[in-house]
Amino acid sequence: MDNTRPATNALEKGPAPGGLRQSKFALFCKRHKFIVIPIAIMILLLPLLGLLALRTHHAHGMNYTSPVVYPSPQGYGAGNWSAAYERAAAVVANMSLEEMNNVTLGVIDGSNGCVGVSGSAPRYGYPGLCLHDAGNGVRNTDGVNGYASGLHIGASWNATLAYERAQFMGAEFRRKGVNVALGPVVGPIGRIAEGGRNWEAFGADPYLDGILGAQSVIGLQESVIASVKHFVAYEQETNRNPISTNSDTILSTSANLDDQTMHELYLWPFQDLIYAGAGCVMCSYNRVNSTYACENSKSINGLLKGELNFQGFVVSDWVGQHSGIPSADAGLDLAMPTSTYWSERQLEQAVNTGAMNMTRLVDMATRILATFYQFGQDEALPLGVGMPPNLLLPHNYTDAKDAASRPNLLQQAIEGHVLVKNINGALPLSKPKVISIFGNDAIVQTAFNPDGQLFPQSWDFVGLGLPQAMNIASNTPVQDPPQVKNGTLVVGGGSGSNTPAYINSPYDSIQARAYDDDTALFFDFTSTTPNVVASSDASIVIINEYASEVWDRPGLADARSDQLVTNVASACNNTIVVIHNAGIRLVDAWIENPNVTAVLYAHLPGQDAGRALVQILYGDVSPSGRLPYTVAKQASDYGDLLGPCQNAKNSLSPQCDFGEGPNVDYRSFLARNVTPRFAFGEGLTYSSFDYSDLQVSVNATATANDTISAPVYANGTMNGNRNNANIGVGGLQSLFEIAGTVEATLTNAGTVAAAEVAQLYLQIPTTYSNSSNKVTRVLRGFQKVMVQPNTTARVSFNLRTKDLSSWDVVRQAWVVPSGEFEVFIGKSVLNTPLSGSFVT
């Protein structure tokens, strides 16, 4: 979602970075407020003015290549949607065209803190929808919890935990009067290592994202509508939005990708979430093959509503709509937060003049109302009733927290920690006499407070200045973006952030344990060259690596933090490093230093950051997280997938070619034969595990050459899904049937109870020849099990037909290829002690 809101009511939703550190910049603002305030207003207005300029430059890039797919498939109540569609259709049948038009657009409602409110139909008891951020918890209000972020849950590799987290989170949204929670995120998938929003999703793999995202949808939708985002191929922040120049407009970056890559990588997790019943999908800012995602008929009509048979509604990302009738015809159903293209009854007029088919407008309104009924929002609280527009003014306090969520919040925080180094028994700690603590992440920031109506979006204490705020406002690339946060990093920045009820810092919890253990503490949270007390049993260096919406990361490691680690390690032979990281963090500046004895990737654990860390440091629990991405030895090892595509000089239509195909993250390393520092799926426990007794039982057969598995929605095939018994919510239903199982035995050969994450990878025989993109093994199963010392556990992986299939671009169908499938089970993509095969 965008942080730059429209000019109307801008002070409520504006992008200005509130809560900035008290610096020379802040003092300047206070002393020169009559200068700064007009500039701030200009900042708030710039995004809308720039985007309004697109009304004559909106439709497509200079080289339109995305196929046209019309008309937009009509929702019809597939699966368990039938009752909701019957009810919605009966209401819409009596609506005027004006009323239908009204429910398709956002309106200004200053009575609450919703980031978006849709139009209502009062005659029929439809109040509209309150849409609110985000997939990691309720944002910008009081009385809510700060949950572990998507990447942290990805690092847990625990589908049950993902479901329970979403249950509690969804209930908080509902108690606050929210109808649509803007999450979970399965795009970006993490194509580039420096992606600013990679932390919002679960990991750099479509299977992992799909499984955890589906459980998140199910949990959220027990209370509210989940809005899955961002559809589709939205992989960078740089040039994500149009930039208005003096004479013309630079269009958003175009993600240029082939059909196979779309299906096997970027569309893959969305299909799992649609199959799970997602009610809303948010289209993204970028262009896809030179057409804006929110008016891309191929991706919305052809893929989402056609192939995947999506029955809910499509909402634009904020100010992501760039055309009127074309975006409606392409499948956009709801424009947020307002719409200059639809707000003056343009859809009604287009129907009356024949410029737009009435069935499309009827379908738009029906999809929105059907989703409203499908998830019980007709029994919801008034819109945004628990979220005041200004926390500094008197308001009724709505406590949305549930005491039952507290153990789950802590468990989330614990399970996303990944131990990647532990030598000489450095961890767990055992009642040390003296500990020295260093690093600016060890303590909380010095303020956590809303600044009137301008909320910080977790941009507080990252050092944003006025030039950067101007970059943000004008959609231009942010110069010198921040890389670290001054304080404990519990969530990334931007609209995906959340609002913790409290922030428990590492130092807070270490100090509490020191009291119990009679441990002496020394600390320095500011210097990169601190003194280290010689009697220290251990030195703990706690650093962070920040990331945010709006800008891509300037690098994968910051020099000052690396210098701190190196300096402390030079004076202490038992240096433990903890990193709260919003994405990949390189460590080769010091990882091989023998005095660095333990390293934890602590990710983004939410409000219980310190409490969770201490339970791991002191061995109350064994670490059980695994990396949901690949850590390279050096930045150049990521090759072309290190950073964002940059706009060519003077280009009005920047292009980004996804020439690597499906081979991102670990598949890229495998395809190029590059050895990483830490592999995808890697992580240590305080125990050790042996794998044995692999059994493969798969009865899949290769797809017959003369068989088309399912028709692909193409131009002119309206309502074909309704009459096809093989198609349901999520598309071809046979793809989700179990085609076989793979089993193995785990033995805890250590002395402590620990949870092991067993991972299944397949090498699928190729059905095509592509010398530039080597086919690699892919994740196709994972299971996390707690095993007591000297005992065994049996793990079993169900393989769906989808998991065995490849996308055949000629036949336009998923096919099970003929040949030998190699099977690997183990602890990471590169550590697979068990291997076998089966033949189709």
CSV table of N, CA, C and O in Angstrom, one decimal, residues 534-624:
chain,number,residue,atom,x,y,z
A,534,ALA,N,37.1,-6.6,30.7
A,534,ALA,CA,37.9,-7.8,30.5
A,534,ALA,C,37.3,-9.0,31.2
A,534,ALA,O,37.5,-10.2,30.8
A,535,SER,N,36.5,-8.8,32.3
A,535,SER,CA,35.9,-9.9,33.0
A,535,SER,C,34.6,-10.4,32.4
A,535,SER,O,34.0,-11.3,33.0
A,536,SER,N,34.2,-9.8,31.3
A,536,SER,CA,32.9,-10.2,30.6
A,536,SER,C,33.0,-11.7,30.2
A,536,SER,O,33.9,-12.1,29.5
A,537,ASP,N,32.0,-12.4,30.7
A,537,ASP,CA,31.8,-13.8,30.2
A,537,ASP,C,31.4,-13.8,28.8
A,537,ASP,O,31.7,-14.8,28.0
A,538,ALA,N,30.6,-12.8,28.4
A,538,ALA,CA,30.1,-12.7,27.0
A,538,ALA,C,29.9,-11.3,26.7
A,538,ALA,O,29.5,-10.5,27.6
A,539,SER,N,30.1,-10.9,25.5
A,539,SER,CA,29.6,-9.6,25.0
A,539,SER,C,28.5,-9.9,23.9
A,539,SER,O,28.7,-10.7,23.0
A,540,ILE,N,27.4,-9.2,24.1
A,540,ILE,CA,26.3,-9.3,23.2
A,540,ILE,C,26.2,-8.0,22.4
A,540,ILE,O,25.9,-7.0,22.9
A,541,VAL,N,26.3,-8.1,21.1
A,541,VAL,CA,26.2,-7.0,20.2
A,541,VAL,C,24.9,-7.1,19.4
A,541,VAL,O,24.6,-8.1,18.8
A,542,ILE,N,24.0,-6.1,19.6
A,542,ILE,CA,22.6,-6.2,19.1
A,542,ILE,C,22.5,-5.0,18.1
A,542,ILE,O,22.5,-3.8,18.4
A,543,ILE,N,22.3,-5.4,16.8
A,543,ILE,CA,22.3,-4.4,15.7
A,543,ILE,C,21.0,-4.7,14.9
A,543,ILE,O,20.3,-5.6,15.2
A,544,ASN,N,20.8,-3.8,13.9
A,544,ASN,CA,19.6,-4.0,13.1
A,544,ASN,C,19.9,-3.6,11.6
A,544,ASN,O,20.9,-2.9,11.4
A,545,GLU,N,19.0,-4.0,10.8
A,545,GLU,CA,19.1,-3.7,9.4
A,545,GLU,C,17.6,-3.4,8.9
A,545,GLU,O,16.8,-4.2,8.9
A,546,TYR,N,17.4,-2.1,8.6
A,546,TYR,CA,16.1,-1.6,8.3
A,546,TYR,C,15.7,-1.7,6.9
A,546,TYR,O,16.5,-1.8,6.0
A,547,ALA,N,14.3,-1.7,6.7
A,547,ALA,CA,13.8,-1.7,5.3
A,547,ALA,C,12.4,-1.1,5.4
A,547,ALA,O,11.7,-1.2,6.4
A,548,SER,N,11.9,-0.5,4.3
A,548,SER,CA,10.7,0.1,4.3
A,548,SER,C,10.0,0.2,2.9
A,548,SER,O,10.7,0.1,1.9
A,549,GLU,N,8.7,0.3,2.9
A,549,GLU,CA,8.1,0.7,1.7
A,549,GLU,C,8.6,2.1,1.2
A,549,GLU,O,9.2,2.8,2.0
A,550,VAL,N,8.5,2.4,0.0
A,550,VAL,CA,8.8,3.6,-0.7
A,550,VAL,C,10.2,3.6,-1.3
A,550,VAL,O,10.5,4.2,-2.3
A,551,TRP,N,11.2,3.0,-0.6
A,551,TRP,CA,12.5,2.9,-1.1
A,551,TRP,C,13.1,1.5,-1.0
A,551,TRP,O,12.7,0.8,-0.1
A,552,ASP,N,13.9,1.2,-2.0
A,552,ASP,CA,14.7,-0.1,-1.9
A,552,ASP,C,15.9,0.1,-1.0
A,552,ASP,O,16.4,1.3,-1.0
A,553,ARG,N,16.4,-0.9,-0.4
A,553,ARG,CA,17.5,-0.8,0.5
A,553,ARG,C,18.8,-0.4,-0.2
A,553,ARG,O,19.1,-0.8,-1.3
A,554,PRO,N,19.6,0.5,0.4
A,554,PRO,CA,20.8,1.0,-0.2
A,554,PRO,C,21.9,-0.1,-0.1
A,554,PRO,O,23.0,0.1,-0.8
A,555,GLY,N,21.8,-1.1,0.6
A,555,GLY,CA,22.8,-2.2,0.7
A,555,GLY,C,22.3,-3.3,1.6
A,555,GLY,O,21.2,-3.2,2.2
A,556,LEU,N,23.1,-4.3,1.8
A,556,LEU,CA,22.7,-5.5,2.6
A,556,LEU,C,23.5,-5.5,3.9
A,556,LEU,O,23.4,-6.5,4.7
A,557,ALA,N,24.3,-4.5,4.2
A,557,ALA,CA,25.0,-4.4,5.5
A,557,ALA,C,25.5,-3.0,5.7
A,557,ALA,O,25.8,-2.4,4.7
A,558,ASP,N,25.4,-2.5,6.9
A,558,ASP,CA,25.9,-1.1,7.1
A,558,ASP,C,27.3,-1.1,7.8
A,558,ASP,O,27.5,-2.0,8.7
A,559,ALA,N,28.1,-0.3,7.4
A,559,ALA,CA,29.5,-0.3,7.8
A,559,ALA,C,29.7,0.0,9.3
A,559,ALA,O,30.5,-0.6,9.9
A,560,ARG,N,28.9,0.9,9.8
A,560,ARG,CA,29.0,1.2,11.3
A,560,ARG,C,28.7,0.0,12.2
A,560,ARG,O,29.5,-0.3,13.1
A,561,SER,N,27.7,-0.7,11.8
A,561,SER,CA,27.4,-1.9,12.6
A,561,SER,C,28.4,-3.0,12.5
A,561,SER,O,28.8,-3.6,13.5
A,562,ASP,N,28.9,-3.2,11.3
A,562,ASP,CA,30.0,-4.1,11.1
A,562,ASP,C,31.3,-3.7,11.9
A,562,ASP,O,32.0,-4.6,12.4
A,563,GLN,N,31.5,-2.4,11.9
A,563,GLN,CA,32.7,-1.9,12.6
A,563,GLN,C,32.5,-2.2,14.1
A,563,GLN,O,33.5,-2.6,14.8
A,564,LEU,N,31.3,-2.0,14.6
A,564,LEU,CA,31.0,-2.3,16.0
A,564,LEU,C,31.3,-3.7,16.4
A,564,LEU,O,32.0,-4.0,17.4
A,565,VAL,N,30.8,-4.6,15.5
A,565,VAL,CA,31.0,-6.1,15.8
A,565,VAL,C,32.5,-6.4,15.8
A,565,VAL,O,33.0,-7.1,16.7
A,566,THR,N,33.2,-5.9,14.8
A,566,THR,CA,34.6,-6.2,14.7
A,566,THR,C,35.4,-5.7,15.9
A,566,THR,O,36.3,-6.3,16.4
A,567,ASN,N,35.1,-4.5,16.3
A,567,ASN,CA,35.8,-3.9,17.5
A,567,ASN,C,35.5,-4.6,18.8
A,567,ASN,O,36.4,-4.8,19.6
A,568,VAL,N,34.3,-5.0,19.0
A,568,VAL,CA,34.0,-5.7,20.2
A,568,VAL,C,34.6,-7.1,20.2
A,568,VAL,O,35.2,-7.6,21.2
A,569,ALA,N,34.6,-7.8,19.0
A,569,ALA,CA,35.2,-9.1,18.9
A,569,ALA,C,36.7,-9.1,19.1
A,569,ALA,O,37.3,-10.0,19.6
A,570,SER,N,37.3,-7.9,18.8
A,570,SER,CA,38.8,-7.8,19.0
A,570,SER,C,39.1,-7.8,20.5
A,570,SER,O,40.3,-8.1,20.8
A,571,ALA,N,38.2,-7.5,21.3
A,571,ALA,CA,38.4,-7.4,22.8
A,571,ALA,C,37.7,-8.5,23.6
A,571,ALA,O,38.0,-8.5,24.8
A,572,CYS,N,36.9,-9.3,22.9
A,572,CYS,CA,36.2,-10.3,23.7
A,572,CYS,C,36.1,-11.6,22.9
A,572,CYS,O,35.6,-11.5,21.7
A,573,ASN,N,36.6,-12.7,23.4
A,573,ASN,CA,36.6,-13.9,22.7
A,573,ASN,C,35.3,-14.7,22.7
A,573,ASN,O,35.3,-15.9,22.3
A,574,ASN,N,34.3,-14.1,23.3
A,574,ASN,CA,33.0,-14.7,23.3
A,574,ASN,C,31.9,-13.7,22.9
A,574,ASN,O,31.2,-13.2,23.8
A,575,THR,N,32.0,-13.2,21.6
A,575,THR,CA,31.1,-12.2,21.2
A,575,THR,C,29.9,-12.8,20.4
A,575,THR,O,30.0,-13.6,19.5
A,576,ILE,N,28.7,-12.5,20.9
A,576,ILE,CA,27.4,-13.0,20.4
A,576,ILE,C,26.8,-11.9,19.6
A,576,ILE,O,26.6,-10.8,20.2
A,577,VAL,N,26.4,-12.1,18.4
A,577,VAL,CA,25.8,-11.1,17.6
A,577,VAL,C,24.3,-11.4,17.3
A,577,VAL,O,24.0,-12.5,16.9
A,578,VAL,N,23.5,-10.4,17.5
A,578,VAL,CA,22.0,-10.5,17.3
A,578,VAL,C,21.6,-9.4,16.3
A,578,VAL,O,22.0,-8.3,16.5
A,579,ILE,N,20.9,-9.8,15.3
A,579,ILE,CA,20.5,-8.9,14.2
A,579,ILE,C,19.0,-8.9,14.1
A,579,ILE,O,18.4,-9.9,13.7
A,580,HIS,N,18.4,-7.7,14.3
A,580,HIS,CA,17.0,-7.6,14.0
A,580,HIS,C,17.0,-7.1,12.5
A,580,HIS,O,17.4,-5.9,12.3
A,581,ASN,N,16.6,-7.9,11.6
A,581,ASN,CA,16.8,-7.6,10.2
A,581,ASN,C,15.5,-7.7,9.4
A,581,ASN,O,14.7,-8.6,9.5
A,582,ALA,N,15.2,-6.6,8.6
A,582,ALA,CA,14.0,-6.6,7.8
A,582,ALA,C,14.4,-7.0,6.4
A,582,ALA,O,14.2,-6.3,5.4
A,583,GLY,N,15.0,-8.2,6.3
A,583,GLY,CA,15.5,-8.7,5.0
A,583,GLY,C,16.9,-9.3,5.1
A,583,GLY,O,17.4,-9.4,6.2
A,584,ILE,N,17.4,-9.7,4.0
A,584,ILE,CA,18.8,-10.3,4.0
A,584,ILE,C,19.8,-9.3,4.6
A,584,ILE,O,19.8,-8.1,4.3
A,585,ARG,N,20.7,-9.9,5.4
A,585,ARG,CA,21.8,-9.1,6.0
A,585,ARG,C,23.1,-9.9,5.9
A,585,ARG,O,23.2,-11.0,6.3
A,586,LEU,N,24.0,-9.3,5.1
A,586,LEU,CA,25.3,-10.0,4.9
A,586,LEU,C,26.2,-9.9,6.2
A,586,LEU,O,26.1,-8.9,6.9
A,587,VAL,N,27.0,-10.9,6.4
A,587,VAL,CA,27.8,-10.9,7.7
A,587,VAL,C,29.2,-11.2,7.5
A,587,VAL,O,30.0,-11.4,8.4
A,588,ASP,N,29.7,-11.3,6.2
A,588,ASP,CA,31.0,-11.7,5.9
A,588,ASP,C,32.2,-10.8,6.4
A,588,ASP,O,33.3,-11.2,6.4
A,589,ALA,N,31.8,-9.6,6.8
A,589,ALA,CA,32.8,-8.7,7.4
A,589,ALA,C,33.4,-9.3,8.7
A,589,ALA,O,34.5,-8.9,9.1
A,590,TRP,N,32.7,-10.2,9.3
A,590,TRP,CA,33.1,-10.7,10.6
A,590,TRP,C,32.7,-12.1,11.0
A,590,TRP,O,33.1,-12.6,12.0
A,591,ILE,N,32.0,-12.8,10.1
A,591,ILE,CA,31.4,-14.1,10.5
A,591,ILE,C,32.5,-15.1,10.7
A,591,ILE,O,32.3,-16.0,11.5
A,592,GLU,N,33.6,-15.0,10.1
A,592,GLU,CA,34.7,-16.0,10.3
A,592,GLU,C,35.7,-15.7,11.4
A,592,GLU,O,36.6,-16.4,11.7
A,593,ASN,N,35.4,-14.5,12.0
A,593,ASN,CA,36.2,-14.2,13.2
A,593,ASN,C,36.0,-15.2,14.3
A,593,ASN,O,34.9,-15.4,14.7
A,594,PRO,N,37.0,-15.9,14.8
A,594,PRO,CA,36.8,-16.9,15.8
A,594,PRO,C,36.3,-16.4,17.1
A,594,PRO,O,35.7,-17.2,17.9
A,595,ASN,N,36.4,-15.1,17.3
A,595,ASN,CA,35.8,-14.5,18.6
A,595,ASN,C,34.3,-14.2,18.5
A,595,ASN,O,33.7,-14.0,19.5
A,596,VAL,N,33.8,-14.3,17.2
A,596,VAL,CA,32.4,-14.2,17.1
A,596,VAL,C,31.8,-15.6,17.2
A,596,VAL,O,32.0,-16.5,16.3
A,597,THR,N,31.3,-16.0,18.3
A,597,THR,CA,31.0,-17.4,18.6
A,597,THR,C,29.6,-17.8,18.3
A,597,THR,O,29.3,-19.0,18.2
A,598,ALA,N,28.6,-16.8,18.2
A,598,ALA,CA,27.2,-17.1,18.0
A,598,ALA,C,26.6,-15.9,17.2
A,598,ALA,O,26.9,-14.8,17.5
A,599,VAL,N,25.7,-16.3,16.3
A,599,VAL,CA,25.0,-15.3,15.5
A,599,VAL,C,23.5,-15.7,15.4
A,599,VAL,O,23.2,-16.8,15.0
A,600,LEU,N,22.7,-14.7,15.7
A,600,LEU,CA,21.2,-14.9,15.5
A,600,LEU,C,20.6,-13.9,14.6
A,600,LEU,O,20.8,-12.7,14.8
A,601,TYR,N,19.9,-14.4,13.6
A,601,TYR,CA,19.0,-13.5,12.8
A,601,TYR,C,17.7,-13.4,13.6
A,601,TYR,O,17.0,-14.4,13.6
A,602,ALA,N,17.4,-12.3,14.1
A,602,ALA,CA,16.3,-12.1,15.0
A,602,ALA,C,15.1,-11.5,14.3
A,602,ALA,O,14.0,-11.4,14.8
A,603,HIS,N,15.3,-11.1,13.0
A,603,HIS,CA,14.2,-10.7,12.1
A,603,HIS,C,13.3,-9.6,12.8
A,603,HIS,O,13.9,-8.7,13.4
A,604,LEU,N,12.0,-9.7,12.6
A,604,LEU,CA,11.1,-8.6,13.1
A,604,LEU,C,10.0,-9.2,14.0
A,604,LEU,O,9.0,-9.6,13.5
A,605,PRO,N,10.4,-9.4,15.3
A,605,PRO,CA,9.5,-10.2,16.1
A,605,PRO,C,8.3,-9.6,16.7
A,605,PRO,O,7.6,-10.3,17.4
A,606,GLY,N,8.1,-8.3,16.5
A,606,GLY,CA,6.9,-7.6,17.1
A,606,GLY,C,7.3,-7.2,18.5
A,606,GLY,O,8.4,-7.1,19.0
A,607,GLN,N,6.2,-6.9,19.3
A,607,GLN,CA,6.4,-6.2,20.6
A,607,GLN,C,7.1,-7.0,21.7
A,607,GLN,O,7.6,-6.5,22.6
A,608,ASP,N,7.2,-8.3,21.5
A,608,ASP,CA,7.9,-9.2,22.5
A,608,ASP,C,9.3,-9.5,22.1
A,608,ASP,O,9.8,-10.6,22.4
A,609,ALA,N,10.0,-8.6,21.4
A,609,ALA,CA,11.3,-8.8,20.9
A,609,ALA,C,12.3,-9.2,21.9
A,609,ALA,O,13.0,-10.3,21.8
A,610,GLY,N,12.4,-8.5,23.0
A,610,GLY,CA,13.4,-8.8,24.0
A,610,GLY,C,13.1,-10.0,24.8
A,610,GLY,O,14.0,-10.8,25.1
A,611,ARG,N,11.8,-10.2,25.2
A,611,ARG,CA,11.4,-11.4,25.9
A,611,ARG,C,11.7,-12.7,25.2
A,611,ARG,O,12.2,-13.7,25.7
A,612,ALA,N,11.4,-12.7,23.9
A,612,ALA,CA,11.7,-13.8,23.0
A,612,ALA,C,13.2,-14.1,22.9
A,612,ALA,O,13.7,-15.3,23.0
A,613,LEU,N,14.0,-13.0,22.7
A,613,LEU,CA,15.4,-13.2,22.5
A,613,LEU,C,16.0,-13.8,23.8
A,613,LEU,O,16.9,-14.7,23.7
A,614,VAL,N,15.6,-13.4,24.9
A,614,VAL,CA,16.2,-13.8,26.2
A,614,VAL,C,15.9,-15.3,26.4
A,614,VAL,O,16.7,-16.1,26.9
A,615,GLN,N,14.7,-15.7,26.1
A,615,GLN,CA,14.4,-17.2,26.2
A,615,GLN,C,15.3,-18.0,25.4
A,615,GLN,O,15.6,-19.1,25.8
A,616,ILE,N,15.7,-17.5,24.2
A,616,ILE,CA,16.6,-18.3,23.3
A,616,ILE,C,18.0,-18.2,23.9
A,616,ILE,O,18.7,-19.2,24.0
A,617,LEU,N,18.5,-17.0,24.2
A,617,LEU,CA,19.8,-16.8,24.7
A,617,LEU,C,20.1,-17.7,25.9
A,617,LEU,O,21.3,-18.2,26.1
A,618,TYR,N,19.2,-17.8,26.8
A,618,TYR,CA,19.4,-18.5,28.0
A,618,TYR,C,18.9,-20.0,28.0
A,618,TYR,O,18.9,-20.7,29.0
A,619,GLY,N,18.5,-20.4,26.8
A,619,GLY,CA,18.1,-21.8,26.7
A,619,GLY,C,16.8,-22.3,27.3
A,619,GLY,O,16.6,-23.5,27.5
A,620,ASP,N,15.9,-21.3,27.6
A,620,ASP,CA,14.6,-21.7,28.0
A,620,ASP,C,13.9,-22.5,26.9
A,620,ASP,O,13.1,-23.4,27.1
A,621,VAL,N,14.2,-22.1,25.6
A,621,VAL,CA,13.7,-22.8,24.5
A,621,VAL,C,14.9,-22.9,23.5
A,621,VAL,O,15.8,-22.1,23.5
A,622,SER,N,14.8,-23.9,22.7
A,622,SER,CA,15.8,-24.0,21.6
A,622,SER,C,15.4,-23.2,20.4
A,622,SER,O,14.2,-23.2,20.1
A,623,PRO,N,16.3,-22.5,19.8
A,623,PRO,CA,15.9,-21.8,18.5
A,623,PRO,C,15.4,-22.8,17.5
A,623,PRO,O,15.9,-23.9,17.4
A,624,SER,N,14.4,-22.4,16.7
A,624,SER,CA,13.9,-23.4,15.8
A,624,SER,C,13.6,-22.7,14.4
A,624,SER,O,13.0,-23.4,13.5
